[in-house]
């Protein structure tokens, strides 16, 4: 049996058959500075409750996979300086050794599936990094989407990545990439990437029905729902492009590699935009949480079962 530890709120929701939305924790420990990370985590949970679902923030502590964090655990995680960033490869070691660890998209999908949660909201998934033809840096999030049956709501893949290559890999892996309410793939801080999305859906019920249909077909893996950041919160792609190029050059010059690349780039872009990227990041996560809650509600509608 996996070492799952449910918060009272999530346990009650499961017993009552209420819709639940999983949330990741690497965005808290490695994606945003304290105390904005804690505020963001609390606000996003409240957004999900306001939309009629129950939030389940997932993290590793004391040898357990926590499905839902109470206020004290959330505050503890947000302030843990040396929390591990856990992907599929790292989960078992962190649990076996009792470390405090935050789950990436890949690890959160694994834990959500173990807990019977089908929908998960995040900011942006990891993907194929620019220069991956030399570095081989391709996020384990992509492979996870291909094998674990959780619908992931994100604002696309992070714009620091090579988005065309990320789309190609997702296509190869058989992952449905569904733009929500527009034809093009959103680009995290910006609504437009200039790339056409492979699929488009316009309401939560369609997304829920597709999730169920994949299970009926016996297809493993999840769906990526690419939800554009609200127009009033976006930073136009043209404005960000030179800053992203500069941050990547700095990462290369400093020899930043592997797990450290994404946190380094997010932190540099935060500094280079005077904090504007963080404001946009919080807005897009909240927007994704609200859509994920509506999908979770649609999934628990009786006619879909
Ligand atoms: N979304 C955000 N900020 C983040 C992340 C997502 O808005 O920091 C995290 C997720 O946990 C994702 C990880 O899985 O970034 C990607 O890391 P990597 O590129 O090393 O796979
Ligand atoms: Mn990587």
Short mmCIF file of C-alpha atoms and ligand atoms in Angstrom, two decimals:
data_model
loop_
_atom_site.label_atom_id
_atom_site.label_comp_id
_atom_site.label_asym_id
_atom_site.label_seq_id
_atom_site.Cartn_x
_atom_site.Cartn_y
_atom_site.Cartn_z
CA UNK A 1 0.00 0.00 0.00
CA UNK A 2 1.37 3.44 -0.86
CA UNK A 3 1.97 5.69 2.19
CA UNK A 4 -0.91 8.10 1.59
CA UNK A 5 -1.98 10.57 4.28
CA UNK A 6 -5.22 12.44 3.58
CA UNK A 7 -6.06 15.77 5.20
CA UNK A 8 -9.41 15.80 7.02
CA UNK A 9 -10.88 18.10 4.33
CA UNK A 10 -9.88 15.80 1.46
CA UNK A 11 -10.89 12.68 3.34
CA UNK A 12 -14.35 14.10 3.98
CA UNK A 13 -14.67 15.11 0.32
CA UNK A 14 -13.74 11.62 -0.83
CA UNK A 15 -16.27 9.96 1.48
CA UNK A 16 -18.97 12.32 0.23
CA UNK A 17 -18.01 11.85 -3.43
CA UNK A 18 -17.28 15.55 -3.89
CA UNK A 19 -15.11 16.82 -6.77
CA UNK A 20 -11.43 17.19 -5.86
CA UNK A 21 -8.62 19.08 -7.63
CA UNK A 22 -4.97 18.18 -7.00
CA UNK A 23 -2.37 20.95 -6.73
CA UNK A 24 1.40 20.57 -6.97
CA UNK A 25 4.00 21.92 -4.56
CA UNK A 26 7.19 22.55 -6.58
CA UNK A 27 5.59 25.79 -7.70
CA UNK A 28 5.50 26.70 -3.98
CA UNK A 29 9.06 25.70 -3.04
CA UNK A 30 10.96 26.29 -6.30
CA UNK A 31 8.70 28.47 -8.45
CA UNK A 32 7.97 31.51 -6.31
CA UNK A 33 9.61 33.43 -3.45
CA UNK A 34 8.30 33.46 0.14
CA UNK A 35 5.83 34.84 1.24
CA UNK A 36 4.07 35.23 -2.14
CA UNK A 37 4.33 31.44 -2.60
CA UNK A 38 2.28 30.80 0.54
CA UNK A 39 -0.27 33.47 -0.31
CA UNK A 40 -0.61 32.02 -3.81
CA UNK A 41 -1.11 28.49 -2.45
CA UNK A 42 -3.83 29.64 -0.04
CA UNK A 43 -5.60 31.80 -2.63
CA UNK A 44 -5.60 29.02 -5.22
CA UNK A 45 -7.10 26.60 -2.70
CA UNK A 46 -9.84 29.16 -1.96
CA UNK A 47 -10.52 29.61 -5.68
CA UNK A 48 -11.17 25.88 -5.95
CA UNK A 49 -13.49 25.89 -2.93
CA UNK A 50 -15.38 28.88 -4.34
CA UNK A 51 -15.90 26.93 -7.57
CA UNK A 52 -17.52 24.03 -5.70
CA UNK A 53 -14.61 21.58 -5.47
CA UNK A 54 -12.08 20.63 -2.79
CA UNK A 55 -8.34 21.39 -3.18
CA UNK A 56 -5.71 18.75 -2.44
CA UNK A 57 -2.21 20.22 -2.37
CA UNK A 58 0.27 17.34 -2.58
CA UNK A 59 3.71 17.16 -0.94
CA UNK A 60 6.04 14.65 0.74
CA UNK A 61 6.68 14.98 4.48
CA UNK A 62 7.62 12.60 7.28
CA UNK A 63 7.65 9.57 4.99
CA UNK A 64 4.12 10.17 3.75
CA UNK A 65 2.51 11.39 0.57
CA UNK A 66 0.28 14.16 1.89
CA UNK A 67 -2.93 14.52 -0.10
CA UNK A 68 -4.12 17.89 1.14
CA UNK A 69 -2.04 20.03 3.50
CA UNK A 70 -3.49 21.70 6.56
CA UNK A 71 -2.56 25.34 7.24
CA UNK A 72 0.45 24.44 9.38
CA UNK A 73 1.91 22.00 6.84
CA UNK A 74 1.36 24.45 3.97
CA UNK A 75 3.15 27.19 5.91
CA UNK A 76 5.96 24.77 6.82
CA UNK A 77 6.45 23.70 3.21
CA UNK A 78 6.44 27.29 1.89
CA UNK A 79 9.31 28.14 4.25
CA UNK A 80 11.41 24.99 3.89
CA UNK A 81 14.61 26.24 2.23
CA UNK A 82 16.04 22.83 1.34
CA UNK A 83 12.89 21.05 0.18
CA UNK A 84 13.67 18.55 -2.54
CA UNK A 85 12.21 18.94 -6.03
CA UNK A 86 10.72 15.54 -6.68
CA UNK A 87 9.93 14.01 -10.02
CA UNK A 88 9.09 10.35 -10.80
CA UNK A 89 12.71 9.28 -10.24
CA UNK A 90 12.96 10.82 -6.77
CA UNK A 91 9.69 10.00 -5.03
CA UNK A 92 10.63 6.67 -3.47
CA UNK A 93 13.99 7.84 -2.11
CA UNK A 94 12.42 10.94 -0.54
CA UNK A 95 9.68 8.87 1.10
CA UNK A 96 12.02 6.15 2.31
CA UNK A 97 14.35 8.69 3.93
CA UNK A 98 11.71 10.97 5.45
CA UNK A 99 12.70 14.12 3.56
CA UNK A 100 10.52 17.14 2.91
CA UNK A 101 9.86 17.20 -0.79
CA UNK A 102 7.76 19.14 -3.24
CA UNK A 103 6.15 17.34 -6.15
CA UNK A 104 6.59 18.44 -9.77
CA UNK A 105 3.86 17.95 -12.35
CA UNK A 106 5.09 14.39 -12.98
CA UNK A 107 5.23 13.40 -9.31
CA UNK A 108 1.93 15.13 -8.51
CA UNK A 109 0.23 13.16 -11.29
CA UNK A 110 1.56 9.91 -9.81
CA UNK A 111 0.36 10.81 -6.31
CA UNK A 112 -3.01 12.11 -7.52
CA UNK A 113 -3.63 8.88 -9.42
CA UNK A 114 -2.70 6.82 -6.33
CA UNK A 115 -5.25 8.88 -4.37
CA UNK A 116 -7.97 8.51 -7.02
CA UNK A 117 -7.91 12.18 -8.06
CA UNK A 118 -8.43 12.77 -11.78
CA UNK A 119 -7.86 16.52 -12.24
CA UNK A 120 -4.83 18.62 -11.40
CA UNK A 121 -4.11 22.33 -11.81
CA UNK A 122 -0.65 23.88 -12.14
CA UNK A 123 1.02 26.87 -13.79
CA UNK A 124 2.88 25.44 -16.76
CA UNK A 125 4.23 21.98 -17.43
CA UNK A 126 7.89 21.27 -18.05
CA UNK A 127 8.88 20.36 -21.60
CA UNK A 128 11.71 20.30 -24.11
CA UNK A 129 14.31 22.91 -23.22
CA UNK A 130 15.91 25.09 -25.89
CA UNK A 131 19.15 23.43 -26.93
CA UNK A 132 17.82 20.01 -25.92
CA UNK A 133 19.56 18.58 -28.99
CA UNK A 134 22.78 19.16 -27.02
CA UNK A 135 21.67 18.97 -23.36
CA UNK A 136 19.00 16.23 -23.75
CA UNK A 137 16.98 18.24 -21.18
CA UNK A 138 13.39 17.08 -21.64
CA UNK A 139 11.09 17.25 -18.61
CA UNK A 140 9.80 14.01 -17.14
CA UNK A 141 6.40 15.76 -17.11
CA UNK A 142 5.92 14.82 -20.78
CA UNK A 143 6.49 11.11 -20.25
CA UNK A 144 4.17 11.20 -17.23
CA UNK A 145 1.36 12.73 -19.26
CA UNK A 146 1.76 9.75 -21.58
CA UNK A 147 1.31 7.16 -18.86
CA UNK A 148 -0.73 8.47 -15.90
CA UNK A 149 -4.44 9.09 -16.24
CA UNK A 150 -4.83 12.60 -14.85
CA UNK A 151 -6.12 15.66 -16.71
CA UNK A 152 -3.63 18.48 -16.17
CA UNK A 153 -4.77 22.10 -16.53
CA UNK A 154 -1.84 24.42 -17.29
CA UNK A 155 -1.32 27.69 -19.17
CA UNK A 156 0.56 25.69 -21.81
CA UNK A 157 4.21 24.80 -21.38
CA UNK A 158 6.49 27.46 -19.89
CA UNK A 159 7.65 30.01 -22.47
CA UNK A 160 11.29 29.45 -21.46
CA UNK A 161 11.05 26.14 -23.36
CA UNK A 162 11.26 25.18 -27.02
CA UNK A 163 7.51 25.10 -27.60
CA UNK A 164 7.50 23.58 -31.13
CA UNK A 165 9.71 20.70 -29.95
CA UNK A 166 7.57 20.27 -26.83
CA UNK A 167 4.48 19.90 -29.04
CA UNK A 168 6.29 17.38 -31.26
CA UNK A 169 7.28 15.22 -28.29
CA UNK A 170 3.74 15.34 -26.86
CA UNK A 171 2.40 14.25 -30.24
CA UNK A 172 4.90 11.38 -30.41
CA UNK A 173 3.88 10.29 -26.90
CA UNK A 174 0.18 10.38 -27.80
CA UNK A 175 -0.75 13.10 -25.32
CA UNK A 176 -3.83 15.16 -26.24
CA UNK A 177 -2.92 18.86 -26.11
CA UNK A 178 -6.22 20.71 -25.85
CA UNK A 179 -6.30 24.50 -26.08
CA UNK A 180 -9.19 25.88 -24.07
CA UNK A 181 -11.40 28.33 -25.93
CA UNK A 182 -8.91 29.30 -28.64
CA UNK A 183 -7.18 27.70 -31.63
CA UNK A 184 -3.60 28.51 -30.66
CA UNK A 185 -1.38 27.16 -27.93
CA UNK A 186 -1.00 29.65 -25.07
CA UNK A 187 2.53 30.42 -23.87
CA UNK A 188 2.31 30.64 -20.06
CA UNK A 189 2.76 34.39 -19.34
CA UNK A 190 1.30 35.21 -22.79
CA UNK A 191 -1.95 34.12 -24.45
CA UNK A 192 -0.36 33.44 -27.82
CA UNK A 193 2.61 31.26 -28.77
CA UNK A 194 2.16 31.65 -32.51
CA UNK A 195 1.62 27.88 -32.71
CA UNK A 196 -1.61 26.13 -33.54
CA UNK A 197 -2.80 23.78 -30.81
CA UNK A 198 -3.45 20.21 -31.95
CA UNK A 199 -6.92 20.15 -30.34
CA UNK A 200 -9.45 22.67 -29.03
CA UNK A 201 -12.35 22.35 -26.59
CA UNK A 202 -14.65 25.10 -25.34
CA UNK A 203 -16.25 23.85 -22.14
CA UNK A 204 -15.45 21.72 -19.06
CA UNK A 205 -18.07 19.08 -19.91
CA UNK A 206 -16.30 18.25 -23.20
CA UNK A 207 -12.96 17.95 -21.39
CA UNK A 208 -14.52 15.66 -18.77
CA UNK A 209 -16.16 13.52 -21.46
CA UNK A 210 -12.83 13.15 -23.31
CA UNK A 211 -11.13 12.14 -20.06
CA UNK A 212 -13.72 9.41 -19.53
CA UNK A 213 -13.58 8.29 -23.15
CA UNK A 214 -9.83 7.72 -22.96
CA UNK A 215 -10.43 5.37 -20.03
CA UNK A 216 -13.19 3.55 -21.95
CA UNK A 217 -10.75 3.08 -24.82
CA UNK A 218 -8.17 1.65 -22.42
CA UNK A 219 -5.72 4.43 -23.28
CA UNK A 220 -3.17 5.15 -20.56
CA UNK A 221 -2.04 8.69 -19.87
CA UNK A 222 -3.70 12.00 -19.26
CA UNK A 223 -4.73 15.11 -21.15
CA UNK A 224 -3.00 18.48 -21.20
CA UNK A 225 -5.52 21.32 -21.11
CA UNK A 226 -3.77 24.53 -22.19
CA UNK A 227 -5.73 27.40 -20.67
CA UNK A 228 -4.68 30.91 -21.76
CA UNK A 229 -3.82 33.44 -19.06
CA UNK A 230 -6.58 36.08 -18.65
CA UNK A 231 -6.04 38.95 -21.13
CA UNK A 232 -5.73 41.60 -18.43
CA UNK A 233 -2.89 39.69 -16.74
CA UNK A 234 -0.76 38.66 -19.72
CA UNK A 235 2.72 39.89 -20.58
CA UNK A 236 3.00 40.04 -24.38
CA UNK A 237 5.39 37.44 -25.84
CA UNK A 238 7.41 40.13 -27.71
CA UNK A 239 8.20 41.86 -24.44
CA UNK A 240 9.35 38.67 -22.75
CA UNK A 241 11.36 37.17 -25.62
CA UNK A 242 14.60 39.14 -25.10
CA UNK A 243 14.46 38.60 -21.33
CA UNK A 244 14.04 34.84 -21.77
CA UNK A 245 16.98 34.76 -24.20
CA UNK A 246 19.10 36.66 -21.68
CA UNK A 247 18.12 34.40 -18.75
CA UNK A 248 18.95 31.27 -20.79
CA UNK A 249 22.36 32.74 -21.74
CA UNK A 250 23.07 33.38 -18.06
CA UNK A 251 22.06 29.82 -17.16
CA UNK A 252 24.43 28.46 -19.83
CA UNK A 253 27.29 30.71 -18.72
CA UNK A 254 26.85 29.60 -15.09
CA UNK A 255 26.62 25.90 -15.98
CA UNK A 256 23.10 25.53 -14.54
CA UNK A 257 21.83 22.04 -15.42
CA UNK A 258 19.20 19.37 -14.77
CA UNK A 259 16.61 20.16 -12.05
CA UNK A 260 18.05 23.61 -11.40
CA UNK A 261 17.35 25.00 -14.87
CA UNK A 262 13.64 25.79 -14.54
CA UNK A 263 13.82 27.36 -11.03
CA UNK A 264 16.86 29.43 -12.12
CA UNK A 265 15.11 30.74 -15.24
CA UNK A 266 11.88 31.57 -13.38
CA UNK A 267 13.83 33.45 -10.74
CA UNK A 268 15.88 35.39 -13.31
CA UNK A 269 12.77 36.35 -15.30
CA UNK A 270 11.16 37.53 -12.06
CA UNK A 271 14.13 39.83 -11.50
CA UNK A 272 14.37 40.98 -15.13
CA UNK A 273 10.65 41.90 -15.19
CA UNK A 274 10.82 43.65 -11.79
CA UNK A 275 8.38 41.12 -10.38
CA UNK A 276 5.80 41.37 -13.18
CA UNK A 277 6.29 37.70 -14.16
CA UNK A 278 5.24 36.62 -10.66
CA UNK A 279 2.03 38.65 -10.80
CA UNK A 280 1.20 37.01 -14.14
CA UNK A 281 2.18 33.57 -12.83
CA UNK A 282 -0.21 33.88 -9.89
CA UNK A 283 -3.03 35.06 -12.16
CA UNK A 284 -2.61 32.12 -14.53
CA UNK A 285 -2.45 29.52 -11.75
CA UNK A 286 -5.69 30.88 -10.27
CA UNK A 287 -7.32 30.80 -13.70
CA UNK A 288 -6.20 27.17 -14.15
CA UNK A 289 -7.50 26.22 -10.70
CA UNK A 290 -10.94 27.61 -11.51
CA UNK A 291 -11.12 25.69 -14.78
CA UNK A 292 -9.85 22.50 -13.11
CA UNK A 293 -12.59 22.82 -10.49
CA UNK A 294 -15.23 23.08 -13.21
CA UNK A 295 -13.78 19.99 -14.93
CA UNK A 296 -13.78 18.09 -11.63
CA UNK A 297 -17.43 19.05 -11.11
CA UNK A 298 -18.28 17.87 -14.64
CA UNK A 299 -16.46 14.58 -14.00
CA UNK A 300 -18.60 13.91 -10.96
CA UNK A 301 -21.86 14.55 -12.86
CA UNK A 302 -23.86 11.29 -12.84
CA UNK A 303 -24.34 10.94 -16.61
CA UNK A 304 -20.59 10.68 -17.16
CA UNK A 305 -20.02 7.72 -14.84
N1 LIG B 1 4.34 25.89 -13.01
C1 LIG B 1 4.71 27.10 -12.49
N2 LIG B 1 5.90 27.14 -11.80
C2 LIG B 1 6.68 26.04 -11.59
C3 LIG B 1 6.26 24.77 -12.12
C4 LIG B 1 5.08 24.76 -12.83
O1 LIG B 1 4.02 28.10 -12.68
O2 LIG B 1 7.73 26.14 -10.94
C5 LIG B 1 7.12 23.54 -11.90
C6 LIG B 1 6.31 22.24 -12.05
O3 LIG B 1 6.47 21.49 -10.84
C7 LIG B 1 6.95 21.52 -13.22
C8 LIG B 1 8.37 21.97 -13.09
O4 LIG B 1 6.79 20.12 -13.16
O5 LIG B 1 8.20 23.38 -12.84
C9 LIG B 1 9.17 21.68 -14.31
O6 LIG B 1 10.48 21.38 -13.94
P1 LIG B 1 11.49 20.67 -14.99
O7 LIG B 1 11.53 21.62 -16.16
O8 LIG B 1 12.77 20.56 -14.24
O9 LIG B 1 10.88 19.35 -15.34
MN1 LIG B 2 14.95 19.03 -16.94
#
